[in-house]
Amino acid sequence: AAGGGGSIVAAVVNNIVSGTVVAGPVLGGNGLKVEIYAADGTTKLAESTLDATGKFTVNVGSYTGIVIARLVDANGGDDYLDEATGVPKDLNANLMATSVVSGGTVTLNINPLTTIAAQKAGLAADGSGSLTDAAAVTNANAAVADAFGLADLTGTTVVPTNGGGYDSTDGLSAGEKYGVILAALSGADFANSGSSQDVINALVAALDASGAGGTLSAAGQSALIAGAALVDSDFIAEVINIVRGAAAV
């Protein structure tokens, strides 16, 4: 007798990229969305708007390999609350991030520091370009985290200093350290006529990356400390301890 047969249904693969955009707390009505591209920089895998806390989640299906995340501002309105001035601000920099999807869920922050890492991995300042070396992407993220005294550039949940959850009285968590450094960058923006892009480009030049290790030049450290002073004098010692502690390792 002939045997009965059934079709084999392939399992659906849903690899997820999720994270948070932090330039400062995002504002309602912002024009921001995240676009996720494959390693070639031109094949769009998915896109997502942000929720009220700046979070996004996209499904890249069965894709594995390098992903490039670009933050796009679809309008000219204010997008986030600036930490240096305390007033709403429109995004004026090309923010991006890179990581490697190997399966499952990948967490990917997008902020000025991940933008520095993306440039160190090989992308242009405007976010264009392609990436072919997964190890270089991983190393760039690790090197920037090392240079700024942070534990994990892409996976740490950032605690913005002006987001309501920051409390330095019990010591700084990894997320609070991240938040302090981003606040100092906001101050550096203010000192530079509000140009986030110029500050990012200057720090890319001031950061020396070798493998997974990174060092921020004395000038880069000084700019960051001066930025902290413009935001809150209490941040000065914290930033000094974080960045100069990293440089001493």
PDB file of C-alpha atoms in Angstrom:
ATOM      1  CA  ALA A   1       0.000   0.000   0.000  1.00  0.00           C
ATOM      2  CA  ALA A   2       1.163   3.461  -0.718  1.00  0.00           C
ATOM      3  CA  GLY A   3       2.309   5.357   2.362  1.00  0.00           C
ATOM      4  CA  GLY A   4       0.654   8.612   3.287  1.00  0.00           C
ATOM      5  CA  GLY A   5       2.826  11.715   3.183  1.00  0.00           C
ATOM      6  CA  GLY A   6       2.618  15.148   4.668  1.00  0.00           C
ATOM      7  CA  SER A   7       4.334  18.364   3.782  1.00  0.00           C
ATOM      8  CA  ILE A   8       7.014  19.715   6.097  1.00  0.00           C
ATOM      9  CA  VAL A   9       6.402  23.302   7.091  1.00  0.00           C
ATOM     10  CA  ALA A  10       9.557  25.314   7.646  1.00  0.00           C
ATOM     11  CA  ALA A  11       9.723  27.121  10.951  1.00  0.00           C
ATOM     12  CA  VAL A  12       9.257  30.865  10.710  1.00  0.00           C
ATOM     13  CA  VAL A  13      12.352  32.738  11.834  1.00  0.00           C
ATOM     14  CA  ASN A  14      11.814  36.105  13.483  1.00  0.00           C
ATOM     15  CA  ASN A  15      15.044  37.801  14.452  1.00  0.00           C
ATOM     16  CA  ILE A  16      14.376  40.966  16.414  1.00  0.00           C
ATOM     17  CA  VAL A  17      16.307  44.222  16.751  1.00  0.00           C
ATOM     18  CA  SER A  18      15.120  46.396  19.621  1.00  0.00           C
ATOM     19  CA  GLY A  19      16.551  49.318  21.499  1.00  0.00           C
ATOM     20  CA  THR A  20      16.200  52.887  22.653  1.00  0.00           C
ATOM     21  CA  VAL A  21      17.047  56.205  21.052  1.00  0.00           C
ATOM     22  CA  VAL A  22      18.608  58.613  23.569  1.00  0.00           C
ATOM     23  CA  ALA A  23      19.728  62.108  22.664  1.00  0.00           C
ATOM     24  CA  GLY A  24      17.626  63.301  25.588  1.00  0.00           C
ATOM     25  CA  PRO A  25      14.105  62.125  26.504  1.00  0.00           C
ATOM     26  CA  VAL A  26      12.001  62.049  23.320  1.00  0.00           C
ATOM     27  CA  LEU A  27       9.024  64.390  22.990  1.00  0.00           C
ATOM     28  CA  GLY A  28       5.511  63.569  21.891  1.00  0.00           C
ATOM     29  CA  GLY A  29       4.928  64.404  18.241  1.00  0.00           C
ATOM     30  CA  ASN A  30       8.573  63.876  17.316  1.00  0.00           C
ATOM     31  CA  GLY A  31       9.301  63.011  13.703  1.00  0.00           C
ATOM     32  CA  LEU A  32      11.773  60.249  14.488  1.00  0.00           C
ATOM     33  CA  LYS A  33      11.881  56.740  13.100  1.00  0.00           C
ATOM     34  CA  VAL A  34      14.540  54.028  12.970  1.00  0.00           C
ATOM     35  CA  GLU A  35      15.464  52.360   9.700  1.00  0.00           C
ATOM     36  CA  ILE A  36      17.357  49.069   9.821  1.00  0.00           C
ATOM     37  CA  TYR A  37      19.574  48.134   6.872  1.00  0.00           C
ATOM     38  CA  ALA A  38      21.578  45.073   5.930  1.00  0.00           C
ATOM     39  CA  ALA A  39      25.365  45.188   5.800  1.00  0.00           C
ATOM     40  CA  ASP A  40      25.342  46.683   2.304  1.00  0.00           C
ATOM     41  CA  GLY A  41      23.787  49.844   3.718  1.00  0.00           C
ATOM     42  CA  THR A  42      21.111  49.989   1.031  1.00  0.00           C
ATOM     43  CA  THR A  43      18.834  46.991   1.630  1.00  0.00           C
ATOM     44  CA  LYS A  44      16.195  48.125   4.116  1.00  0.00           C
ATOM     45  CA  LEU A  45      15.131  45.286   6.390  1.00  0.00           C
ATOM     46  CA  ALA A  46      12.566  47.108   8.519  1.00  0.00           C
ATOM     47  CA  GLU A  47      11.628  50.423  10.079  1.00  0.00           C
ATOM     48  CA  SER A  48       9.827  51.605  13.187  1.00  0.00           C
ATOM     49  CA  THR A  49       8.637  54.763  14.862  1.00  0.00           C
ATOM     50  CA  LEU A  50       9.489  55.331  18.541  1.00  0.00           C
ATOM     51  CA  ASP A  51       7.241  54.861  21.528  1.00  0.00           C
ATOM     52  CA  ALA A  52       6.880  57.520  24.220  1.00  0.00           C
ATOM     53  CA  THR A  53      10.123  56.419  25.895  1.00  0.00           C
ATOM     54  CA  GLY A  54      12.203  56.308  22.704  1.00  0.00           C
ATOM     55  CA  LYS A  55      12.031  52.546  22.324  1.00  0.00           C
ATOM     56  CA  PHE A  56      11.684  50.687  19.030  1.00  0.00           C
ATOM     57  CA  THR A  57      11.337  47.054  17.964  1.00  0.00           C
ATOM     58  CA  VAL A  58      11.652  45.657  14.451  1.00  0.00           C
ATOM     59  CA  ASN A  59      11.491  42.183  12.980  1.00  0.00           C
ATOM     60  CA  VAL A  60      14.274  41.469  10.447  1.00  0.00           C
ATOM     61  CA  GLY A  61      12.969  37.993   9.695  1.00  0.00           C
ATOM     62  CA  SER A  62      15.591  35.361   8.937  1.00  0.00           C
ATOM     63  CA  TYR A  63      18.344  37.904   8.274  1.00  0.00           C
ATOM     64  CA  THR A  64      21.597  37.373  10.124  1.00  0.00           C
ATOM     65  CA  GLY A  65      24.780  39.421   9.942  1.00  0.00           C
ATOM     66  CA  ILE A  66      25.673  43.069  10.311  1.00  0.00           C
ATOM     67  CA  VAL A  67      22.806  45.520  10.747  1.00  0.00           C
ATOM     68  CA  ILE A  68      23.014  49.290  10.339  1.00  0.00           C
ATOM     69  CA  ALA A  69      20.451  51.391  12.208  1.00  0.00           C
ATOM     70  CA  ARG A  70      19.858  54.972  11.096  1.00  0.00           C
ATOM     71  CA  LEU A  71      17.695  57.496  12.904  1.00  0.00           C
ATOM     72  CA  VAL A  72      15.586  59.536  10.489  1.00  0.00           C
ATOM     73  CA  ASP A  73      13.836  62.798  11.336  1.00  0.00           C
ATOM     74  CA  ALA A  74      10.729  63.141   9.167  1.00  0.00           C
ATOM     75  CA  ASN A  75       9.827  66.681  10.170  1.00  0.00           C
ATOM     76  CA  GLY A  76      11.333  69.947  11.357  1.00  0.00           C
ATOM     77  CA  GLY A  77       9.677  69.960  14.776  1.00  0.00           C
ATOM     78  CA  ASP A  78      11.301  69.423  18.167  1.00  0.00           C
ATOM     79  CA  ASP A  79      12.264  65.832  18.900  1.00  0.00           C
ATOM     80  CA  TYR A  80      13.790  65.602  22.378  1.00  0.00           C
ATOM     81  CA  LEU A  81      14.441  67.487  25.606  1.00  0.00           C
ATOM     82  CA  ASP A  82      17.977  68.839  25.567  1.00  0.00           C
ATOM     83  CA  GLU A  83      19.906  68.095  28.752  1.00  0.00           C
ATOM     84  CA  ALA A  84      22.131  71.163  28.561  1.00  0.00           C
ATOM     85  CA  THR A  85      19.411  73.764  28.072  1.00  0.00           C
ATOM     86  CA  GLY A  86      16.330  71.984  29.384  1.00  0.00           C
ATOM     87  CA  VAL A  87      14.357  73.051  26.315  1.00  0.00           C
ATOM     88  CA  PRO A  88      12.988  71.046  23.370  1.00  0.00           C
ATOM     89  CA  LYS A  89      15.412  70.566  20.481  1.00  0.00           C
ATOM     90  CA  ASP A  90      15.198  69.339  16.908  1.00  0.00           C
ATOM     91  CA  LEU A  91      17.626  66.568  15.970  1.00  0.00           C
ATOM     92  CA  ASN A  92      20.606  68.083  14.108  1.00  0.00           C
ATOM     93  CA  ALA A  93      22.939  65.100  13.808  1.00  0.00           C
ATOM     94  CA  ASN A  94      23.024  61.845  11.873  1.00  0.00           C
ATOM     95  CA  LEU A  95      22.588  59.288  14.659  1.00  0.00           C
ATOM     96  CA  MET A  96      23.241  55.637  13.899  1.00  0.00           C
ATOM     97  CA  ALA A  97      24.368  52.342  15.361  1.00  0.00           C
ATOM     98  CA  THR A  98      25.699  49.012  14.183  1.00  0.00           C
ATOM     99  CA  SER A  99      25.575  45.502  15.541  1.00  0.00           C
ATOM    100  CA  VAL A 100      25.578  41.869  14.463  1.00  0.00           C
ATOM    101  CA  VAL A 101      22.451  39.719  14.406  1.00  0.00           C
ATOM    102  CA  SER A 102      23.210  36.051  14.958  1.00  0.00           C
ATOM    103  CA  GLY A 103      19.685  34.938  15.844  1.00  0.00           C
ATOM    104  CA  GLY A 104      17.057  35.832  18.415  1.00  0.00           C
ATOM    105  CA  THR A 105      16.903  39.358  19.813  1.00  0.00           C
ATOM    106  CA  VAL A 106      19.642  41.979  19.552  1.00  0.00           C
ATOM    107  CA  THR A 107      19.547  45.112  21.700  1.00  0.00           C
ATOM    108  CA  LEU A 108      20.788  48.226  19.943  1.00  0.00           C
ATOM    109  CA  ASN A 109      20.962  51.676  21.526  1.00  0.00           C
ATOM    110  CA  ILE A 110      21.099  54.670  19.190  1.00  0.00           C
ATOM    111  CA  ASN A 111      22.760  57.826  20.511  1.00  0.00           C
ATOM    112  CA  PRO A 112      25.861  59.991  19.909  1.00  0.00           C
ATOM    113  CA  LEU A 113      28.215  57.338  21.335  1.00  0.00           C
ATOM    114  CA  THR A 114      26.882  54.538  19.130  1.00  0.00           C
ATOM    115  CA  THR A 115      27.228  56.987  16.246  1.00  0.00           C
ATOM    116  CA  ILE A 116      30.919  57.432  17.044  1.00  0.00           C
ATOM    117  CA  ALA A 117      31.289  53.641  17.066  1.00  0.00           C
ATOM    118  CA  ALA A 118      29.488  53.299  13.727  1.00  0.00           C
ATOM    119  CA  GLN A 119      31.914  55.763  12.178  1.00  0.00           C
ATOM    120  CA  LYS A 120      34.839  53.900  13.717  1.00  0.00           C
ATOM    121  CA  ALA A 121      33.458  50.696  12.170  1.00  0.00           C
ATOM    122  CA  GLY A 122      33.601  52.327   8.735  1.00  0.00           C
ATOM    123  CA  LEU A 123      30.431  54.317   8.057  1.00  0.00           C
ATOM    124  CA  ALA A 124      30.580  57.925   6.874  1.00  0.00           C
ATOM    125  CA  ALA A 125      29.452  60.808   9.072  1.00  0.00           C
ATOM    126  CA  ASP A 126      26.142  60.963   7.186  1.00  0.00           C
ATOM    127  CA  GLY A 127      25.520  57.260   7.842  1.00  0.00           C
ATOM    128  CA  SER A 128      26.221  56.125   4.297  1.00  0.00           C
ATOM    129  CA  GLY A 129      28.470  53.234   3.400  1.00  0.00           C
ATOM    130  CA  SER A 130      28.590  49.492   3.875  1.00  0.00           C
ATOM    131  CA  LEU A 131      30.211  47.197   6.433  1.00  0.00           C
ATOM    132  CA  THR A 132      31.645  43.774   5.691  1.00  0.00           C
ATOM    133  CA  ASP A 133      33.617  42.825   8.822  1.00  0.00           C
ATOM    134  CA  ALA A 134      31.454  41.687  11.744  1.00  0.00           C
ATOM    135  CA  ALA A 135      34.456  41.568  14.071  1.00  0.00           C
ATOM    136  CA  ALA A 136      35.257  45.202  13.242  1.00  0.00           C
ATOM    137  CA  VAL A 137      31.706  46.193  14.170  1.00  0.00           C
ATOM    138  CA  THR A 138      31.902  44.369  17.493  1.00  0.00           C
ATOM    139  CA  ASN A 139      35.333  45.811  18.221  1.00  0.00           C
ATOM    140  CA  ALA A 140      34.268  49.374  17.393  1.00  0.00           C
ATOM    141  CA  ASN A 141      31.385  49.179  19.865  1.00  0.00           C
ATOM    142  CA  ALA A 142      33.692  47.747  22.532  1.00  0.00           C
ATOM    143  CA  ALA A 143      36.427  50.330  21.868  1.00  0.00           C
ATOM    144  CA  VAL A 144      34.083  53.306  22.219  1.00  0.00           C
ATOM    145  CA  ALA A 145      32.607  51.864  25.414  1.00  0.00           C
ATOM    146  CA  ASP A 146      36.159  51.397  26.724  1.00  0.00           C
ATOM    147  CA  ALA A 147      37.215  54.949  25.852  1.00  0.00           C
ATOM    148  CA  PHE A 148      34.227  56.459  27.660  1.00  0.00           C
ATOM    149  CA  GLY A 149      34.410  54.155  30.681  1.00  0.00           C
ATOM    150  CA  LEU A 150      31.187  52.282  29.937  1.00  0.00           C
ATOM    151  CA  ALA A 151      30.374  48.607  30.310  1.00  0.00           C
ATOM    152  CA  ASP A 152      28.301  47.984  27.162  1.00  0.00           C
ATOM    153  CA  LEU A 153      27.600  50.498  24.427  1.00  0.00           C
ATOM    154  CA  THR A 154      24.683  48.823  22.675  1.00  0.00           C
ATOM    155  CA  GLY A 155      23.006  46.763  25.389  1.00  0.00           C
ATOM    156  CA  THR A 156      22.998  48.899  28.549  1.00  0.00           C
ATOM    157  CA  THR A 157      19.686  50.584  29.348  1.00  0.00           C
ATOM    158  CA  VAL A 158      20.541  54.292  29.424  1.00  0.00           C
ATOM    159  CA  VAL A 159      19.242  56.362  32.346  1.00  0.00           C
ATOM    160  CA  PRO A 160      19.068  59.997  31.119  1.00  0.00           C
ATOM    161  CA  THR A 161      19.955  62.538  33.791  1.00  0.00           C
ATOM    162  CA  ASN A 162      16.798  64.533  33.002  1.00  0.00           C
ATOM    163  CA  GLY A 163      14.430  61.600  32.565  1.00  0.00           C
ATOM    164  CA  GLY A 164      13.241  61.280  36.168  1.00  0.00           C
ATOM    165  CA  GLY A 165      15.022  58.019  37.020  1.00  0.00           C
ATOM    166  CA  TYR A 166      18.537  59.323  37.642  1.00  0.00           C
ATOM    167  CA  ASP A 167      19.795  59.237  41.267  1.00  0.00           C
ATOM    168  CA  SER A 168      23.504  59.557  42.022  1.00  0.00           C
ATOM    169  CA  THR A 169      23.133  59.464  45.811  1.00  0.00           C
ATOM    170  CA  ASP A 170      23.524  55.681  45.932  1.00  0.00           C
ATOM    171  CA  GLY A 171      26.356  55.469  43.398  1.00  0.00           C
ATOM    172  CA  LEU A 172      26.063  55.320  39.644  1.00  0.00           C
ATOM    173  CA  SER A 173      24.693  52.275  37.884  1.00  0.00           C
ATOM    174  CA  ALA A 174      25.971  51.344  34.428  1.00  0.00           C
ATOM    175  CA  GLY A 175      22.935  53.063  32.912  1.00  0.00           C
ATOM    176  CA  GLU A 176      23.448  56.211  34.992  1.00  0.00           C
ATOM    177  CA  LYS A 177      27.110  56.428  33.969  1.00  0.00           C
ATOM    178  CA  TYR A 178      25.957  56.209  30.364  1.00  0.00           C
ATOM    179  CA  GLY A 179      23.427  58.971  31.036  1.00  0.00           C
ATOM    180  CA  VAL A 180      26.053  61.260  32.589  1.00  0.00           C
ATOM    181  CA  ILE A 181      28.342  60.892  29.573  1.00  0.00           C
ATOM    182  CA  LEU A 182      25.476  61.684  27.194  1.00  0.00           C
ATOM    183  CA  ALA A 183      24.591  64.718  29.324  1.00  0.00           C
ATOM    184  CA  ALA A 184      28.193  65.903  29.072  1.00  0.00           C
ATOM    185  CA  LEU A 185      27.977  65.510  25.299  1.00  0.00           C
ATOM    186  CA  SER A 186      24.853  67.660  25.363  1.00  0.00           C
ATOM    187  CA  GLY A 187      26.841  70.313  27.203  1.00  0.00           C
ATOM    188  CA  ALA A 188      29.602  70.052  24.626  1.00  0.00           C
ATOM    189  CA  ASP A 189      26.952  70.601  21.930  1.00  0.00           C
ATOM    190  CA  PHE A 190      25.809  73.756  23.705  1.00  0.00           C
ATOM    191  CA  ALA A 191      29.398  75.014  23.888  1.00  0.00           C
ATOM    192  CA  ASN A 192      29.654  74.401  20.152  1.00  0.00           C
ATOM    193  CA  SER A 193      26.661  76.517  19.117  1.00  0.00           C
ATOM    194  CA  GLY A 194      24.323  73.566  19.552  1.00  0.00           C
ATOM    195  CA  SER A 195      25.833  71.450  16.770  1.00  0.00           C
ATOM    196  CA  SER A 196      25.644  67.811  17.828  1.00  0.00           C
ATOM    197  CA  GLN A 197      27.144  66.670  14.528  1.00  0.00           C
ATOM    198  CA  ASP A 198      30.292  68.779  14.930  1.00  0.00           C
ATOM    199  CA  VAL A 199      30.847  67.422  18.448  1.00  0.00           C
ATOM    200  CA  ILE A 200      30.403  63.830  17.272  1.00  0.00           C
ATOM    201  CA  ASN A 201      32.854  64.344  14.402  1.00  0.00           C
ATOM    202  CA  ALA A 202      35.413  65.921  16.742  1.00  0.00           C
ATOM    203  CA  LEU A 203      35.177  63.001  19.171  1.00  0.00           C
ATOM    204  CA  VAL A 204      35.557  60.490  16.344  1.00  0.00           C
ATOM    205  CA  ALA A 205      38.881  62.189  15.564  1.00  0.00           C
ATOM    206  CA  ALA A 206      39.830  62.325  19.271  1.00  0.00           C
ATOM    207  CA  LEU A 207      39.256  58.613  19.869  1.00  0.00           C
ATOM    208  CA  ASP A 208      41.956  56.070  19.088  1.00  0.00           C
ATOM    209  CA  ALA A 209      40.619  52.542  18.664  1.00  0.00           C
ATOM    210  CA  SER A 210      42.789  49.438  18.574  1.00  0.00           C
ATOM    211  CA  GLY A 211      40.872  46.194  18.452  1.00  0.00           C
ATOM    212  CA  ALA A 212      38.365  46.229  21.312  1.00  0.00           C
ATOM    213  CA  GLY A 213      40.319  48.887  23.206  1.00  0.00           C
ATOM    214  CA  GLY A 214      39.780  52.614  22.942  1.00  0.00           C
ATOM    215  CA  THR A 215      41.440  55.766  24.265  1.00  0.00           C
ATOM    216  CA  LEU A 216      40.030  59.281  24.292  1.00  0.00           C
ATOM    217  CA  SER A 217      42.637  62.014  23.818  1.00  0.00           C
ATOM    218  CA  ALA A 218      43.295  64.606  26.520  1.00  0.00           C
ATOM    219  CA  ALA A 219      41.536  67.211  24.370  1.00  0.00           C
ATOM    220  CA  GLY A 220      38.523  64.924  24.001  1.00  0.00           C
ATOM    221  CA  GLN A 221      38.397  64.336  27.747  1.00  0.00           C
ATOM    222  CA  SER A 222      38.628  68.064  28.436  1.00  0.00           C
ATOM    223  CA  ALA A 223      35.777  68.831  26.020  1.00  0.00           C
ATOM    224  CA  LEU A 224      33.612  66.246  27.754  1.00  0.00           C
ATOM    225  CA  ILE A 225      34.407  67.573  31.237  1.00  0.00           C
ATOM    226  CA  ALA A 226      33.725  71.149  30.120  1.00  0.00           C
ATOM    227  CA  GLY A 227      30.409  69.967  28.687  1.00  0.00           C
ATOM    228  CA  ALA A 228      29.494  68.359  31.998  1.00  0.00           C
ATOM    229  CA  ALA A 229      30.165  71.646  33.793  1.00  0.00           C
ATOM    230  CA  LEU A 230      27.680  73.433  31.530  1.00  0.00           C
ATOM    231  CA  VAL A 231      24.913  70.955  32.333  1.00  0.00           C
ATOM    232  CA  ASP A 232      25.380  70.508  36.099  1.00  0.00           C
ATOM    233  CA  SER A 233      28.437  71.194  38.245  1.00  0.00           C
ATOM    234  CA  ASP A 234      27.710  67.977  40.138  1.00  0.00           C
ATOM    235  CA  PHE A 235      28.489  66.029  36.963  1.00  0.00           C
ATOM    236  CA  ILE A 236      32.086  67.292  36.727  1.00  0.00           C
ATOM    237  CA  ALA A 237      33.585  64.895  39.251  1.00  0.00           C
ATOM    238  CA  GLU A 238      31.489  62.019  37.930  1.00  0.00           C
ATOM    239  CA  VAL A 239      32.644  62.528  34.341  1.00  0.00           C
ATOM    240  CA  ILE A 240      36.263  62.951  35.458  1.00  0.00           C
ATOM    241  CA  ASN A 241      36.083  59.688  37.376  1.00  0.00           C
ATOM    242  CA  ILE A 242      34.486  57.849  34.466  1.00  0.00           C
ATOM    243  CA  VAL A 243      36.618  59.021  31.529  1.00  0.00           C
ATOM    244  CA  ARG A 244      39.928  59.440  33.317  1.00  0.00           C
ATOM    245  CA  GLY A 245      39.388  56.145  35.073  1.00  0.00           C
ATOM    246  CA  ALA A 246      38.968  54.559  31.660  1.00  0.00           C
ATOM    247  CA  ALA A 247      42.130  56.223  30.384  1.00  0.00           C
ATOM    248  CA  ALA A 248      44.117  54.944  33.365  1.00  0.00           C
ATOM    249  CA  VAL A 249      43.217  51.292  32.736  1.00  0.00           C
TER     250      VAL A 249
END
